[in-house]
Coordinates of C-alpha atoms in Angstrom, one line a residue:
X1 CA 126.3 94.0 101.4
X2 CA 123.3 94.2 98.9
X3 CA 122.8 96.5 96.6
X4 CA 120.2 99.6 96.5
X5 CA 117.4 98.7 94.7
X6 CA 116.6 102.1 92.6
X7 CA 113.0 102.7 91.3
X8 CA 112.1 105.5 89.6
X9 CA 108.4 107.9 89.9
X10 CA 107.9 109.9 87.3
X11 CA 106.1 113.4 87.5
X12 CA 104.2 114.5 85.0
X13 CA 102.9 118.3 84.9
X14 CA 99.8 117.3 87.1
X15 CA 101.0 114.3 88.9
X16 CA 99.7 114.3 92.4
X17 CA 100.5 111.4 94.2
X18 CA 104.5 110.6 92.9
X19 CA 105.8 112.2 96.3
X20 CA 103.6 109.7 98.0
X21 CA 104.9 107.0 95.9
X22 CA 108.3 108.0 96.5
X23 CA 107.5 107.6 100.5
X24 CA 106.1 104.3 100.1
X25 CA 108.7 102.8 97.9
X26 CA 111.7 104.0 101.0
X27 CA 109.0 102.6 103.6
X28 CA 109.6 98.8 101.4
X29 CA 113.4 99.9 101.4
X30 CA 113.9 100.2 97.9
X31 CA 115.4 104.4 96.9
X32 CA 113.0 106.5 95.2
X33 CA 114.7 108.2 92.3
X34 CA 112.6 111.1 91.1
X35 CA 112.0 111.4 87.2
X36 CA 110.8 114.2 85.3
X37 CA 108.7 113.8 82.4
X38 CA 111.3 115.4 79.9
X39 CA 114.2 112.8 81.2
X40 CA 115.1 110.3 78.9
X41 CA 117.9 108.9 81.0
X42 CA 116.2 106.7 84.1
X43 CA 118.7 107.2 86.2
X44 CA 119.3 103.4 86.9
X45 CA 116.2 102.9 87.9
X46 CA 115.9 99.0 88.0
X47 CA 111.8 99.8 87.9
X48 CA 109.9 102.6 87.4
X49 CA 106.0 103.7 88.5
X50 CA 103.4 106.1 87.0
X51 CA 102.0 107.7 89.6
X52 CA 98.5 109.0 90.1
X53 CA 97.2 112.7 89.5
X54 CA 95.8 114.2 86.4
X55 CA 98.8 114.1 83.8
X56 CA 98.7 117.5 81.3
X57 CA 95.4 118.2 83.2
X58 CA 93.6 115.1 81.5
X59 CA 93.5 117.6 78.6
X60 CA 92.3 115.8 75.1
X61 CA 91.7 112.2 77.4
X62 CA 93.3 110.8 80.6
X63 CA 96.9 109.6 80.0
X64 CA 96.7 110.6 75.9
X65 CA 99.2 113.5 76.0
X66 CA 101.5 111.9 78.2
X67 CA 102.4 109.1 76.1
X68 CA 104.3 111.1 73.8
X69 CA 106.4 112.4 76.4
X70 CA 110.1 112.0 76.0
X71 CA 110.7 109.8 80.0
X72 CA 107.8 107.6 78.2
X73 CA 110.0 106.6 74.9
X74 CA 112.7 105.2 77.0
X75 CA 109.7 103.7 79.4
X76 CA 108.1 102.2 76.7
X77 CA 111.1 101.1 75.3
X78 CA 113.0 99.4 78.2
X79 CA 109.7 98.1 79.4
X80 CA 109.3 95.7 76.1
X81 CA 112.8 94.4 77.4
X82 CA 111.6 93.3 80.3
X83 CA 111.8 96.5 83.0
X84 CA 109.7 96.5 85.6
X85 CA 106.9 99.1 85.5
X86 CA 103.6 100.2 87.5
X87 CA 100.8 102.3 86.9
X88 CA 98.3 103.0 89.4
X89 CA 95.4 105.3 88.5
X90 CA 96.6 108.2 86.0
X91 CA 99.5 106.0 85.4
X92 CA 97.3 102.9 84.1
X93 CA 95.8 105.3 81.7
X94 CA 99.1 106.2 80.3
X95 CA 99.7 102.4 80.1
X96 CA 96.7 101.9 77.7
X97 CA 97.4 105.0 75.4
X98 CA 101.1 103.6 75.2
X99 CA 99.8 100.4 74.3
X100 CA 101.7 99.0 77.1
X101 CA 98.6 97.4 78.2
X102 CA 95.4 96.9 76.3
X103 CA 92.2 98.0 76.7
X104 CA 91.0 101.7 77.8
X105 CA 90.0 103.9 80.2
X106 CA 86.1 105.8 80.3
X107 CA 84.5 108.0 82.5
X108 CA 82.7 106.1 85.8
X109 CA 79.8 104.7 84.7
X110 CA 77.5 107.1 87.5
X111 CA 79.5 110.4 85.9
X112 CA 81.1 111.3 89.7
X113 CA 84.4 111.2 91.2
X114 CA 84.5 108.3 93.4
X115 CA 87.2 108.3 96.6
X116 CA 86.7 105.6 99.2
X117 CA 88.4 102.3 100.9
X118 CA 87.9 99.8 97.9
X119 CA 88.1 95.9 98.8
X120 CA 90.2 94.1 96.1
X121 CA 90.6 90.7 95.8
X122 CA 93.9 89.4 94.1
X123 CA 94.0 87.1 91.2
X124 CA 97.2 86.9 90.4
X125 CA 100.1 87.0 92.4
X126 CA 103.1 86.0 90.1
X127 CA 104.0 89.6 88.9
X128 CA 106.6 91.8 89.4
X129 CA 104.5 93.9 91.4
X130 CA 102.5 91.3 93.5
X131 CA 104.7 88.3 94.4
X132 CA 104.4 89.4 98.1
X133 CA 100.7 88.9 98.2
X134 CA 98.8 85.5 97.6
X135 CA 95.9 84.9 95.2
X136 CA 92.6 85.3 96.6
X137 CA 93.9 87.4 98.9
X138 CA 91.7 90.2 100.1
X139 CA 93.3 93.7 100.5
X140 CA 91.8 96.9 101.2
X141 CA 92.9 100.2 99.2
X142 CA 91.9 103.5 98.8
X143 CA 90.2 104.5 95.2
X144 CA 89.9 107.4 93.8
X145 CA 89.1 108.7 90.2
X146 CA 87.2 110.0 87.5
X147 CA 87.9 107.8 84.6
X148 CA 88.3 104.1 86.0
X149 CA 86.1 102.4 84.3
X150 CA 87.9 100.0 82.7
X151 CA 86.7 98.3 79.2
X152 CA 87.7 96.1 75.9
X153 CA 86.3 94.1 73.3
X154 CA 84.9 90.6 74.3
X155 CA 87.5 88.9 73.0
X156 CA 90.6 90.7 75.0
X157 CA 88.3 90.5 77.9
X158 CA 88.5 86.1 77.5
X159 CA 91.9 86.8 76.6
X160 CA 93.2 88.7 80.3
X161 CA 90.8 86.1 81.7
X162 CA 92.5 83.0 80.1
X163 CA 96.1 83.8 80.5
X164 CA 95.6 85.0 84.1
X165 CA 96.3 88.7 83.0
X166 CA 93.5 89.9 85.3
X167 CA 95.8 90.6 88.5
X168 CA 93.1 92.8 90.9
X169 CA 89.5 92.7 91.2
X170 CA 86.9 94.6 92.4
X171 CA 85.5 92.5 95.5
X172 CA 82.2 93.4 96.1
X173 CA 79.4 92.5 98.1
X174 CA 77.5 91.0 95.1
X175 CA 78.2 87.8 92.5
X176 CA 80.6 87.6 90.2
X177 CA 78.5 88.0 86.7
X178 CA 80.0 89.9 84.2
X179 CA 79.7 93.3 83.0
X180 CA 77.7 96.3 84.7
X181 CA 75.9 98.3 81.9
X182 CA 75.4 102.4 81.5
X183 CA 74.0 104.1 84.3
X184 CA 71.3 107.2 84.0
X185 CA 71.4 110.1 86.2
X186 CA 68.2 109.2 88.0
X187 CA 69.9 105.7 88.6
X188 CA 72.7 107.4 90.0
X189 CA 71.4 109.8 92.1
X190 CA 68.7 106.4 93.3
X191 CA 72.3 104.8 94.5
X192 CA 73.9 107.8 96.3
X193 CA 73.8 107.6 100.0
X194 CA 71.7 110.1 101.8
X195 CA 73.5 113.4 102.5
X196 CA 77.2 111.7 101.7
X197 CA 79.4 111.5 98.2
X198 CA 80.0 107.7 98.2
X199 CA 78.5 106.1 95.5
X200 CA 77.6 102.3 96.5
X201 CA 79.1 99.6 94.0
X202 CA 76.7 99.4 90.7
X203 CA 76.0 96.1 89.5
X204 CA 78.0 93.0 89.7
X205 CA 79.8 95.0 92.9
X206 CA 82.1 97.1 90.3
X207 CA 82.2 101.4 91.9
X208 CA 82.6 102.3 88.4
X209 CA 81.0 100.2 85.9
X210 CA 84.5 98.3 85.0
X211 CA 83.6 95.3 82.5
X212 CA 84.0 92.4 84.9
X213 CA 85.1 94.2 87.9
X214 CA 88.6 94.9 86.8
X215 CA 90.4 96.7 88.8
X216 CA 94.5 96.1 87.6
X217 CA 95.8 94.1 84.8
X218 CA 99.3 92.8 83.7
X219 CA 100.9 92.5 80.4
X220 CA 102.2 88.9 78.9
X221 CA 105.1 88.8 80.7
X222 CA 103.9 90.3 83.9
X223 CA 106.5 93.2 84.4
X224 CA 104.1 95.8 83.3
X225 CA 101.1 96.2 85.9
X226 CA 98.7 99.0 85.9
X227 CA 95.4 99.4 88.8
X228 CA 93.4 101.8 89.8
X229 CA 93.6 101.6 93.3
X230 CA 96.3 103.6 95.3
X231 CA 98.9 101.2 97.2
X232 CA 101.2 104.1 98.1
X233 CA 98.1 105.4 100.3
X234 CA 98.0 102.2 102.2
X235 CA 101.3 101.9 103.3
X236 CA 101.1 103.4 106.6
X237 CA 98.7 102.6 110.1
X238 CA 98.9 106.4 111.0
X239 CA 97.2 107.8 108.1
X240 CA 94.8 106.2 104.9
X241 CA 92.7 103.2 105.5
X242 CA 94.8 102.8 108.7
X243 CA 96.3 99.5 106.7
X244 CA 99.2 98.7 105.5
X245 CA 97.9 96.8 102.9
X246 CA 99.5 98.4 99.6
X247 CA 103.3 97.8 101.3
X248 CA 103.5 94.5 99.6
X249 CA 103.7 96.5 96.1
X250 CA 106.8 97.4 96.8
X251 CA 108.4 94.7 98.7
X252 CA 107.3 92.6 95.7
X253 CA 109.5 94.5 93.5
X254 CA 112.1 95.4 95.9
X255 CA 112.2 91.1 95.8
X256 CA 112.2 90.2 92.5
X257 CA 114.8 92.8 91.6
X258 CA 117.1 91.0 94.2
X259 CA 116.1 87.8 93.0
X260 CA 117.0 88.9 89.3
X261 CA 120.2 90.7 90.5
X262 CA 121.2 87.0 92.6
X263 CA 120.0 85.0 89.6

């Protein structure tokens, strides 16, 4: 008999989607193990994810405040030895302030929240968390955010690209140059759909202005992963995107746990 496989979701004051998380991680077969943002003990979590929400109400900058809580020094701390961790939306923003991963998050580049099915196409699938898909895969998930525009100097920007640390990108319907630049209002009300919210991609395909349509990264050694995108909401055909697209998330992990566990 195997073991459980034990991955922790932490809540922050704020977090909105950990229960989702939590769901999604027992639909891969792995067992949630709920984490508050005061805990310093994981529990024996063998991985642990950030979930999405709004963490301290955004207060100060997205992610800033809950860096320095006290789940986040043992996080921080067992994730430099090699622990599995994942970020998706608020939690990739707590990534970059704990210098986890680099770069930084900024407001969308057309000043609106943006929800909708996103179309990702994967780049790397030799993480932790993506070992279940295939590179060049396309997957769709649902995105939703504020502050997902993600951006770093030129030179970590060759860097992610030249060790393969780019692990999802946004897959639109236009080429694959670089960078889109800042938007106006005019520009961005010119985009919006008639008499909808959905904002159509902005150049080079990206919904929110990230520099070369990043959508998730990956530290050095691949165990940290933080997107934007919201796996846990595509991990059921009854409700989301009506795809089960973000499961392989968590079987990835649920895998290479067991594969480290056998080793």
């Amino acid at each position: 008999m195997g073991r459980n496989v034990r991955i922790g979701v932490v809540t922050f004051p704020g977090s909105l989607d950990d229960r989702d998380t939590q769901r999604a991680i027992r639909l891969a077969g792995a067992e949630p193990v709920p984490l508050w943002h005061k805990d310093r003990n994981l529990g024996q979590a063998d991985a642990v994810v950030l979930p999405g929400g709004f963490s301290y109400g955004d207060y100060l900058r997205a992610g800033s405040i809950s860096r320095f809580s006290p789940v986040m020094e043992t996080i921080v701390e067992r994730a430099r030895e090699g622990m599995p961790v994942l970020g998706i939306c608020n939690g990739f923003q707590v990534l970059t302030e704990a210098h986890l991963l680099p770069g930084a998050m900024l407001g969308n580049d057309h000043l609106h929240f943006i929800c909708r099915d996103q179309k990702l196409r994967v780049e790397n699938a030799k993480t932790a968390w993506t070992a279940d898909y295939q590179a060049g895969q396309e997957i769709h998930i649902p995105l939703k955010n504020m502050d997902g525009r993600y951006v770093a100097d030129e030179h970590t920007l060759d860097m992610l690209e030249a060790e393969g640390r780019v692990v999802f990108r946004y897959a639109g319907a236009q080429d694959d140059s670089a960078a889109s630049g800042p938007d106006t209002a005019a520009a961005s009300a010119a985009r919006r759909a008639p008499g909808t919210s959905v904002y159509p991609p902005t150049e080079a395909g990206s919904p929110n202005g990230s520099l070369r349509r990043i959508a998730g990264i990956c530290n050095a050694e691949g165990n940290v992963v933080g997107l934007m995108p919201h796996p846990e909401h595509a991990t059921d055909p009854l409700v989301g995107t009506g795809r089960t697209d973000g499961l392989p998330f968590f079987t990835s992990i649920l895998r290479t746990v067991m594969e480290g566990a056998l080793a």
